[in-house]
Amino acid sequence: RPAVLVVEDDTATRTLIAVLIGRCGFNADVVSNGHDALILLASVRYSALVTDLYVPGRSGADLLSFVQANHPELLPHSIVVSSAPMREIDIVRDLYDDVRVLRKPFDLDELTQAVIAAVAGVKPPTRDLAAEFCRRSVLRGATARGILPTAAPHHPRGPSASRSSPAQYPPL
């Protein structure tokens, strides 16, 4: 089934969009922030993208910029759903002609039709094992911050202490 990435920080809106996408017969991968979305966009091929402009981490505009630079074929299959001021909505419309923009509060039928149109004609991408692992990890809450050191460990005895003592990683 085609997969749609949903990036929305409001839990109720995120759930509503995911249910609508599911009722259309598509899979919805939902994340609440731009960092997780960028990890997924870098690893997984999606049939469509639905994003708010205001999400924590990286904004929806940052995500569109990433898509334009790295996966331009996804741009015409992208939808922005936002309550941002009209001047910001207009900037998105000017920069990304192919992106559909819906204002919050949105009409359920309008969003449903926009998603169906965005996915129409897109062949569902095949996933490789690495992409699937990344997808499942991020969707289950893994973050790069949880598995990578945030800073070099502090060693009061100097650099030689780093060879004999274990690295200090942040808690998982």
Coordinates of N, CA, C and O in Angstrom, one line a residue:
R1 N 0.8 -1.2 0.0 CA 0.0 0.0 0.0 C 0.9 1.2 0.0 O 1.9 1.2 0.6
P2 N 0.4 2.3 -0.6 CA 1.2 3.5 -0.6 C 1.3 4.0 0.8 O 0.4 3.9 1.6
A3 N 2.5 4.7 1.1 CA 2.7 5.2 2.5 C 2.8 6.7 2.4 O 3.4 7.3 1.5
V4 N 2.2 7.4 3.4 CA 2.1 8.8 3.5 C 2.8 9.2 4.8 O 2.4 8.6 5.9
L5 N 3.8 10.1 4.8 CA 4.4 10.6 6.0 C 3.6 11.8 6.5 O 3.3 12.8 5.7
V6 N 3.1 11.8 7.7 CA 2.4 12.8 8.3 C 3.2 13.5 9.4 O 3.7 12.8 10.3
V7 N 3.4 14.8 9.4 CA 4.2 15.5 10.3 C 3.3 16.6 11.0 O 3.0 17.6 10.3
E8 N 2.9 16.3 12.2 CA 2.0 17.2 12.9 C 2.2 17.0 14.4 O 2.3 15.9 14.9
D9 N 2.4 18.2 15.1 CA 2.7 18.1 16.5 C 1.5 18.0 17.4 O 1.5 17.5 18.5
D10 N 0.3 18.4 16.9 CA -0.9 18.3 17.7 C -1.5 16.9 17.6 O -1.8 16.4 16.5
T11 N -1.6 16.2 18.8 CA -2.0 14.8 18.8 C -3.3 14.5 18.2 O -3.5 13.6 17.4
A12 N -4.3 15.4 18.5 CA -5.7 15.1 17.9 C -5.7 15.3 16.4 O -6.2 14.5 15.7
T13 N -5.0 16.3 15.9 CA -4.9 16.5 14.5 C -4.1 15.4 13.8 O -4.5 14.9 12.7
R14 N -3.0 15.0 14.4 CA -2.2 14.0 13.8 C -3.0 12.7 13.7 O -3.0 12.0 12.7
T15 N -3.8 12.3 14.8 CA -4.6 11.1 14.8 C -5.7 11.2 13.7 O -5.9 10.2 13.0
L16 N -6.3 12.4 13.6 CA -7.4 12.5 12.6 C -6.9 12.4 11.2 O -7.5 11.6 10.4
I17 N -5.7 13.0 10.9 CA -5.1 12.8 9.6 C -4.8 11.4 9.3 O -5.0 10.9 8.2
A18 N -4.2 10.7 10.3 CA -3.8 9.3 10.1 C -5.0 8.4 9.8 O -5.0 7.5 9.0
V19 N -6.1 8.7 10.6 CA -7.4 7.9 10.3 C -7.9 8.2 8.9 O -8.3 7.2 8.2
L20 N -7.9 9.4 8.5 CA -8.4 9.7 7.2 C -7.5 9.0 6.1 O -8.1 8.5 5.1
I21 N -6.2 9.1 6.3 CA -5.3 8.4 5.3 C -5.6 6.9 5.3 O -5.6 6.3 4.3
G22 N -5.8 6.3 6.5 CA -6.1 4.9 6.6 C -7.4 4.5 5.9 O -7.5 3.5 5.2
R23 N -8.4 5.4 6.0 CA -9.7 5.1 5.4 C -9.6 5.2 3.8 O -10.4 4.7 3.1
C24 N -8.5 6.0 3.4 CA -8.3 6.0 1.9 C -7.6 4.8 1.4 O -7.4 4.6 0.2
G25 N -7.2 3.9 2.3 CA -6.5 2.7 1.9 C -5.0 2.8 1.9 O -4.3 2.0 1.3
F26 N -4.4 3.9 2.5 CA -3.0 4.1 2.5 C -2.5 3.9 3.9 O -3.2 4.0 4.9
N27 N -1.2 3.6 4.0 CA -0.5 3.6 5.3 C -0.1 5.0 5.7 O 0.4 5.7 4.9
A28 N -0.2 5.3 7.0 CA 0.2 6.6 7.5 C 1.3 6.4 8.5 O 1.2 5.7 9.5
D29 N 2.5 7.0 8.2 CA 3.6 7.0 9.2 C 3.5 8.4 9.8 O 3.6 9.4 9.1
V30 N 3.3 8.5 11.1 CA 3.0 9.8 11.8 C 4.2 10.1 12.8 O 4.6 9.2 13.5
V31 N 4.7 11.3 12.7 CA 5.7 11.8 13.6 C 5.2 13.2 14.1 O 4.5 13.9 13.4
S32 N 5.8 13.6 15.2 CA 5.3 14.9 15.8 C 6.4 16.0 15.7 O 6.1 17.1 16.2
N33 N 7.5 15.7 15.0 CA 8.5 16.8 14.9 C 9.3 16.6 13.6 O 9.3 15.6 13.0
G34 N 10.0 17.7 13.3 CA 10.7 17.8 12.1 C 12.0 17.0 12.0 O 12.4 16.5 11.0
H35 N 12.6 16.8 13.2 CA 13.8 16.0 13.2 C 13.5 14.5 12.8 O 14.2 13.9 12.0
D36 N 12.5 13.9 13.4 CA 12.1 12.6 13.0 C 11.7 12.5 11.6 O 12.0 11.5 10.9
A37 N 11.0 13.5 11.1 CA 10.6 13.5 9.7 C 11.8 13.6 8.8 O 11.8 12.8 7.7
L38 N 12.8 14.3 9.1 CA 14.0 14.4 8.2 C 14.7 13.0 8.2 O 15.2 12.6 7.1
I39 N 14.8 12.4 9.3 CA 15.4 11.0 9.4 C 14.6 10.1 8.4 O 15.2 9.4 7.6
L40 N 13.3 10.1 8.5 CA 12.5 9.2 7.7 C 12.6 9.6 6.2 O 12.7 8.8 5.3
L41 N 12.5 10.9 5.9 CA 12.6 11.4 4.5 C 14.0 11.0 3.9 O 14.1 10.8 2.7
A42 N 15.0 11.0 4.7 CA 16.3 10.6 4.2 C 16.5 9.1 3.9 O 17.3 8.7 3.1
S43 N 15.6 8.3 4.6 CA 15.8 6.9 4.5 C 14.7 6.1 3.8 O 14.9 5.1 3.2
V44 N 13.5 6.6 3.8 CA 12.3 5.9 3.3 C 11.7 6.7 2.2 O 11.6 7.9 2.2
R45 N 11.3 6.0 1.2 CA 10.6 6.6 0.0 C 9.1 6.6 0.3 O 8.5 5.5 0.5
Y46 N 8.5 7.8 0.3 CA 7.1 7.9 0.6 C 6.3 8.3 -0.7 O 6.9 8.9 -1.6
S47 N 5.1 7.9 -0.7 CA 4.2 8.3 -1.9 C 3.7 9.7 -1.7 O 3.4 10.4 -2.7
A48 N 3.6 10.2 -0.5 CA 3.1 11.6 -0.2 C 3.6 12.0 1.1 O 4.0 11.2 2.0
L49 N 3.5 13.3 1.3 CA 3.9 14.0 2.6 C 2.8 15.0 2.9 O 2.4 15.7 2.1
V50 N 2.4 14.9 4.2 CA 1.4 15.9 4.8 C 2.1 16.5 6.0 O 2.5 15.8 6.9
T51 N 2.3 17.8 6.0 CA 3.0 18.4 7.1 C 2.4 19.8 7.5 O 1.8 20.5 6.7
D52 N 2.5 20.1 8.7 CA 2.2 21.4 9.3 C 3.5 22.2 9.1 O 4.6 21.7 8.9
L53 N 3.3 23.5 9.0 CA 4.5 24.4 8.9 C 5.2 24.6 10.3 O 6.4 24.7 10.4
Y54 N 4.4 24.6 11.4 CA 4.9 24.8 12.7 C 5.0 23.5 13.4 O 4.0 23.0 14.0
V55 N 6.1 22.8 13.4 CA 6.4 21.6 14.2 C 7.7 21.8 14.9 O 8.6 22.5 14.4
P56 N 7.9 21.2 16.0 CA 9.1 21.3 16.8 C 10.3 20.7 16.0 O 10.1 19.8 15.1
G57 N 11.5 21.1 16.3 CA 12.7 20.6 15.7 C 13.0 21.4 14.4 O 13.6 22.4 14.4
R58 N 12.5 20.9 13.3 CA 12.7 21.5 12.0 C 11.3 21.8 11.5 O 10.4 21.0 11.6
S59 N 11.1 23.0 10.9 CA 9.8 23.4 10.4 C 9.3 22.7 9.2 O 10.1 22.0 8.5
G60 N 8.0 22.8 8.9 CA 7.5 22.2 7.7 C 8.2 22.8 6.4 O 8.4 22.2 5.4
A61 N 8.6 24.1 6.5 CA 9.3 24.8 5.4 C 10.7 24.1 5.2 O 11.1 23.9 4.1
D62 N 11.3 23.8 6.3 CA 12.6 23.1 6.3 C 12.4 21.7 5.6 O 13.3 21.3 4.8
L63 N 11.3 21.0 5.9 CA 11.1 19.7 5.3 C 10.9 19.9 3.8 O 11.4 19.1 3.0
L64 N 10.1 20.9 3.4 CA 9.9 21.1 2.0 C 11.2 21.4 1.2 O 11.4 20.9 0.1
S65 N 12.0 22.2 1.9 CA 13.3 22.5 1.3 C 14.2 21.2 1.1 O 14.8 21.0 0.1
F66 N 14.2 20.4 2.1 CA 14.9 19.1 2.1 C 14.4 18.2 0.9 O 15.1 17.7 0.2
V67 N 13.0 18.2 0.8 CA 12.4 17.4 -0.2 C 12.8 17.9 -1.6 O 13.2 17.2 -2.5
Q68 N 12.8 19.2 -1.7 CA 13.1 19.8 -3.0 C 14.6 19.5 -3.4 O 14.9 19.2 -4.6
A69 N 15.5 19.5 -2.4 CA 16.9 19.3 -2.7 C 17.2 17.8 -2.9 O 18.1 17.5 -3.7
N70 N 16.5 16.9 -2.2 CA 16.9 15.5 -2.1 C 15.9 14.6 -2.8 O 16.3 13.5 -3.2
H71 N 14.6 14.9 -2.8 CA 13.6 14.1 -3.4 C 12.6 14.9 -4.1 O 11.4 14.9 -3.8
P72 N 13.0 15.6 -5.2 CA 12.1 16.6 -5.8 C 10.9 15.9 -6.4 O 9.8 16.5 -6.6
E73 N 10.9 14.6 -6.7 CA 9.8 13.9 -7.2 C 8.6 13.8 -6.2 O 7.5 13.6 -6.5
L74 N 9.0 14.0 -4.9 CA 7.9 14.0 -3.8 C 7.2 15.3 -3.7 O 6.1 15.4 -3.1
L75 N 7.8 16.4 -4.1 CA 7.3 17.7 -3.9 C 5.8 17.9 -4.5 O 5.0 18.4 -3.8
P76 N 5.5 17.4 -5.7 CA 4.1 17.5 -6.2 C 3.1 16.6 -5.4 O 1.9 16.8 -5.6
H77 N 3.7 15.8 -4.6 CA 2.8 14.9 -3.8 C 2.8 15.3 -2.3 O 2.6 14.5 -1.4
S78 N 3.1 16.6 -2.1 CA 3.2 17.1 -0.7 C 2.0 18.1 -0.4 O 1.6 18.8 -1.3
I79 N 1.6 18.0 0.8 CA 0.4 18.8 1.2 C 0.8 19.5 2.5 O 1.3 18.9 3.5
V80 N 0.6 20.8 2.6 CA 0.8 21.6 3.8 C -0.5 21.8 4.4 O -1.4 22.3 3.8
V81 N -0.7 21.5 5.7 CA -1.9 21.8 6.5 C -1.5 22.6 7.6 O -0.8 22.1 8.5
S82 N -1.9 23.9 7.6 CA -1.3 24.8 8.7 C -2.3 26.0 9.0 O -3.1 26.4 8.2
S83 N -2.1 26.5 10.2 CA -2.8 27.7 10.6 C -1.9 28.9 10.7 O -2.1 29.9 11.3
A84 N -0.8 28.8 10.0 CA 0.2 29.8 9.9 C -0.4 31.1 9.3 O -1.4 31.0 8.6
P85 N 0.1 32.2 9.6 CA -0.4 33.5 9.0 C -0.3 33.4 7.5 O 0.5 32.7 6.9
M86 N -1.3 34.1 6.8 CA -1.4 34.1 5.4 C -0.1 34.4 4.7 O 0.2 33.9 3.6
R87 N 0.7 35.4 5.3 CA 2.0 35.8 4.6 C 2.9 34.6 4.5 O 3.6 34.4 3.5
E88 N 2.9 33.7 5.5 CA 3.8 32.5 5.5 C 3.2 31.5 4.5 O 4.0 30.8 3.8
I89 N 1.9 31.3 4.5 CA 1.3 30.4 3.5 C 1.6 30.9 2.1 O 1.9 30.1 1.3
D90 N 1.5 32.2 1.9 CA 1.8 32.7 0.6 C 3.3 32.5 0.1 O 3.6 32.2 -1.0
I91 N 4.2 32.6 1.1 CA 5.6 32.3 0.8 C 5.7 30.8 0.4 O 6.4 30.5 -0.6
V92 N 5.1 29.9 1.1 CA 5.1 28.5 0.7 C 4.6 28.3 -0.7 O 5.2 27.6 -1.6
R93 N 3.4 28.9 -1.0 CA 2.8 28.8 -2.3 C 3.7 29.4 -3.4 O 3.8 28.8 -4.5
D94 N 4.4 30.5 -3.1 CA 5.3 31.1 -4.1 C 6.6 30.2 -4.3 O 7.0 30.1 -5.5
L95 N 7.1 29.6 -3.3 CA 8.3 28.8 -3.4 C 8.1 27.4 -4.0 O 8.9 26.9 -4.7
Y96 N 6.9 26.9 -3.7 CA 6.6 25.5 -4.1 C 5.3 25.5 -4.8 O 4.2 25.1 -4.2
D97 N 5.3 25.7 -6.1 CA 4.1 25.7 -6.9 C 3.3 24.4 -6.8 O 2.1 24.4 -6.9
D98 N 4.0 23.3 -6.8 CA 3.3 22.0 -6.8 C 2.8 21.5 -5.5 O 2.1 20.5 -5.5
V99 N 3.0 22.2 -4.4 CA 2.6 21.8 -3.1 C 1.2 22.3 -2.9 O 0.9 23.5 -3.0
R100 N 0.3 21.4 -2.4 CA -1.1 21.8 -2.1 C -1.1 22.4 -0.7 O -0.4 21.8 0.2
V101 N -1.7 23.5 -0.4 CA -1.8 24.1 0.9 C -3.2 24.2 1.4 O -4.1 24.7 0.7
L102 N -3.5 23.7 2.6 CA -4.8 23.7 3.2 C -4.7 24.5 4.5 O -3.8 24.2 5.3
R103 N -5.6 25.3 4.8 CA -5.6 26.1 6.0 C -6.4 25.3 7.1 O -7.4 24.7 6.8
K104 N -5.9 25.4 8.3 CA -6.6 24.9 9.5 C -7.6 25.9 9.9 O -7.2 27.1 9.9
P105 N -8.7 25.6 10.4 CA -9.3 24.2 10.4 C -9.6 23.8 8.9 O -10.2 24.6 8.2
F106 N -9.3 22.6 8.6 CA -9.5 22.1 7.2 C -10.8 21.3 7.1 O -11.3 20.8 8.1
D107 N -11.3 21.2 5.9 CA -12.5 20.4 5.7 C -12.0 19.0 5.5 O -11.1 18.7 4.7
L108 N -12.7 18.0 6.1 CA -12.2 16.6 6.1 C -12.3 16.1 4.6 O -11.4 15.4 4.2
D109 N -13.3 16.4 3.9 CA -13.4 16.0 2.5 C -12.3 16.6 1.7 O -11.8 15.9 0.8
E110 N -12.0 17.9 1.9 CA -11.0 18.5 1.1 C -9.6 17.8 1.4 O -8.9 17.6 0.4
L111 N -9.3 17.5 2.6 CA -8.0 16.9 2.9 C -8.0 15.5 2.3 O -7.0 15.0 1.7
T112 N -9.1 14.8 2.5 CA -9.2 13.4 1.9 C -9.0 13.4 0.4 O -8.2 12.6 -0.1
Q113 N -9.6 14.4 -0.3 CA -9.4 14.5 -1.8 C -8.0 14.9 -2.1 O -7.4 14.4 -3.1
A114 N -7.4 15.7 -1.3 CA -6.0 16.2 -1.5 C -5.0 15.0 -1.4 O -4.1 14.8 -2.2
V115 N -5.3 14.2 -0.4 CA -4.4 13.0 -0.2 C -4.6 12.0 -1.3 O -3.6 11.5 -1.8
I116 N -5.8 11.7 -1.7 CA -6.0 10.8 -2.8 C -5.4 11.3 -4.1 O -4.7 10.5 -4.8
A117 N -5.5 12.6 -4.3 CA -4.9 13.2 -5.5 C -3.4 13.1 -5.4 O -2.7 12.9 -6.4
A118 N -2.8 13.4 -4.2 CA -1.4 13.3 -4.1 C -0.8 11.9 -4.3 O 0.3 11.8 -4.9
V119 N -1.5 10.9 -3.9 CA -1.0 9.5 -4.1 C -1.3 9.0 -5.4 O -0.7 8.0 -5.9
A120 N -2.3 9.5 -6.1 CA -2.8 9.0 -7.4 C -1.6 8.9 -8.4 O -0.8 9.8 -8.6
G121 N -1.5 7.7 -9.0 CA -0.5 7.5 -10.0 C 0.9 7.2 -9.5 O 1.8 7.0 -10.3
V122 N 1.1 7.3 -8.2 CA 2.4 7.1 -7.6 C 2.5 5.6 -7.3 O 1.7 5.0 -6.6
K123 N 3.5 5.0 -7.9 CA 3.8 3.5 -7.6 C 4.3 3.4 -6.2 O 5.3 4.1 -5.8
P124 N 3.7 2.6 -5.4 CA 4.2 2.4 -4.0 C 5.7 2.0 -4.0 O 6.1 1.1 -4.7
P125 N 6.5 2.7 -3.3 CA 8.0 2.4 -3.3 C 8.2 1.1 -2.6 O 7.5 0.7 -1.7
T126 N 9.3 0.4 -3.1 CA 9.7 -0.8 -2.4 C 10.6 -0.4 -1.3 O 11.5 0.5 -1.5
R127 N 10.6 -1.0 -0.1 CA 11.4 -0.6 1.0 C 12.5 -1.7 1.1 O 12.3 -2.9 1.0
D128 N 13.7 -1.2 1.4 CA 14.8 -2.1 1.6 C 14.9 -2.3 3.2 O 14.2 -1.6 3.9
L129 N 15.6 -3.3 3.6 CA 15.7 -3.6 5.0 C 16.2 -2.5 5.9 O 15.7 -2.2 7.0
A130 N 17.2 -1.8 5.4 CA 17.7 -0.6 6.2 C 16.7 0.5 6.4 O 16.5 1.0 7.4
A131 N 16.0 0.8 5.3 CA 14.9 1.8 5.4 C 13.8 1.3 6.3 O 13.3 2.1 7.1
E132 N 13.4 0.1 6.2 CA 12.4 -0.5 7.1 C 12.8 -0.4 8.5 O 12.0 -0.1 9.4
F133 N 14.1 -0.8 8.8 CA 14.6 -0.7 10.2 C 14.5 0.7 10.7 O 14.1 1.0 11.8
C134 N 15.0 1.7 9.9 CA 15.0 3.1 10.3 C 13.5 3.5 10.5 O 13.2 4.2 11.5
R135 N 12.6 3.2 9.6 CA 11.2 3.6 9.7 C 10.6 3.1 11.0 O 10.0 3.8 11.8
R136 N 10.8 1.8 11.3 CA 10.2 1.2 12.5 C 10.8 1.8 13.8 O 10.1 2.0 14.8
S137 N 12.1 2.0 13.7 CA 12.8 2.6 14.9 C 12.3 4.0 15.2 O 12.0 4.3 16.4
V138 N 12.2 4.8 14.2 CA 11.8 6.2 14.5 C 10.3 6.2 14.9 O 9.9 6.9 15.8
L139 N 9.5 5.4 14.2 CA 8.0 5.4 14.6 C 7.8 4.8 16.0 O 6.8 5.2 16.6
R140 N 8.7 4.1 16.5 CA 8.6 3.5 17.8 C 9.3 4.4 18.9 O 9.4 4.0 20.0
G141 N 9.8 5.6 18.4 CA 10.4 6.5 19.4 C 11.9 6.6 19.5 O 12.4 7.4 20.3
A142 N 12.6 5.9 18.7 CA 14.1 6.0 18.7 C 14.4 7.4 18.1 O 13.8 7.8 17.1
T143 N 15.4 8.0 18.6 CA 16.0 9.2 18.1 C 17.5 9.2 18.1 O 18.1 8.4 18.8
A144 N 18.1 9.9 17.2 CA 19.5 10.0 17.1 C 20.1 10.4 18.4 O 21.1 10.0 18.9
R145 N 19.4 11.3 19.1 CA 19.8 11.9 20.4 C 19.9 10.8 21.4 O 20.7 10.8 22.3
G146 N 19.1 9.7 21.3 CA 19.0 8.7 22.3 C 20.1 7.7 22.1 O 20.4 6.9 23.0
I147 N 20.8 7.6 20.9 CA 21.8 6.6 20.7 C 23.2 7.1 20.4 O 24.1 6.4 20.3
L148 N 23.3 8.4 20.2 CA 24.6 9.0 19.9 C 25.0 9.9 21.0 O 24.1 10.6 21.6
P149 N 26.2 10.1 21.3 CA 26.6 11.0 22.4 C 26.3 12.4 21.9 O 26.4 12.8 20.8
T150 N 25.8 13.2 22.9 CA 25.5 14.6 22.6 C 26.7 15.5 22.7 O 26.7 16.5 22.1
A151 N 27.7 15.1 23.4 CA 28.9 15.9 23.5 C 30.1 14.9 23.9 O 29.8 13.8 24.4
A152 N 31.3 15.4 23.7 CA 32.4 14.6 24.1 C 32.4 14.5 25.6 O 32.1 15.4 26.3
P153 N 32.6 13.3 26.1 CA 32.6 13.1 27.6 C 33.7 13.9 28.3 O 34.8 14.1 27.7
H154 N 33.4 14.4 29.4 CA 34.4 15.2 30.2 C 35.2 14.2 31.0 O 34.7 13.4 31.7
H155 N 36.5 14.3 30.9 CA 37.5 13.5 31.6 C 38.4 14.4 32.4 O 39.2 15.1 31.9
P156 N 38.2 14.4 33.8 CA 38.9 15.3 34.6 C 40.5 15.1 34.6 O 41.2 16.0 34.9
R157 N 40.9 13.9 34.2 CA 42.3 13.6 34.2 C 42.9 13.8 32.8 O 44.1 13.5 32.6
G158 N 42.2 14.4 31.8 CA 42.8 14.7 30.5 C 42.4 13.6 29.5 O 41.7 12.6 29.8
P159 N 43.0 13.8 28.3 CA 42.6 12.9 27.2 C 43.0 11.4 27.4 O 42.4 10.5 26.9
S160 N 44.1 11.1 28.2 CA 44.5 9.7 28.4 C 43.4 9.0 29.2 O 43.3 7.8 29.0
A161 N 42.6 9.7 30.0 CA 41.6 9.0 30.7 C 40.5 8.4 29.8 O 39.8 7.5 30.1
S162 N 40.3 9.0 28.6 CA 39.3 8.6 27.7 C 39.6 7.2 27.2 O 38.7 6.4 26.8
R163 N 40.8 6.8 27.2 CA 41.2 5.4 26.7 C 40.8 4.3 27.7 O 40.6 3.2 27.3
S164 N 40.9 4.7 29.0 CA 40.7 3.6 30.0 C 39.3 3.6 30.6 O 38.9 2.7 31.2
S165 N 38.5 4.7 30.4 CA 37.2 4.7 30.9 C 36.1 4.7 29.8 O 36.4 5.1 28.7
P166 N 35.0 4.0 30.1 CA 34.0 3.9 29.1 C 33.4 5.2 28.7 O 33.4 6.2 29.5
A167 N 32.9 5.3 27.5 CA 32.3 6.6 27.0 C 31.0 6.8 27.8 O 30.3 5.9 28.2
Q168 N 30.7 8.0 28.0 CA 29.5 8.4 28.7 C 28.4 8.8 27.7 O 28.4 9.9 27.1
Y169 N 27.5 7.9 27.5 CA 26.4 8.2 26.6 C 25.1 8.6 27.4 O 24.9 8.2 28.5
P170 N 24.3 9.4 26.8 CA 23.1 9.8 27.4 C 22.2 8.6 27.7 O 22.3 7.6 26.9
P171 N 21.3 8.7 28.7 CA 20.4 7.6 28.9 C 19.4 7.3 27.8 O 19.1 8.3 27.1
L172 N 19.1 6.1 27.5 CA 18.2 5.7 26.5 C 16.7 5.9 26.9 O 16.4 5.9 28.0

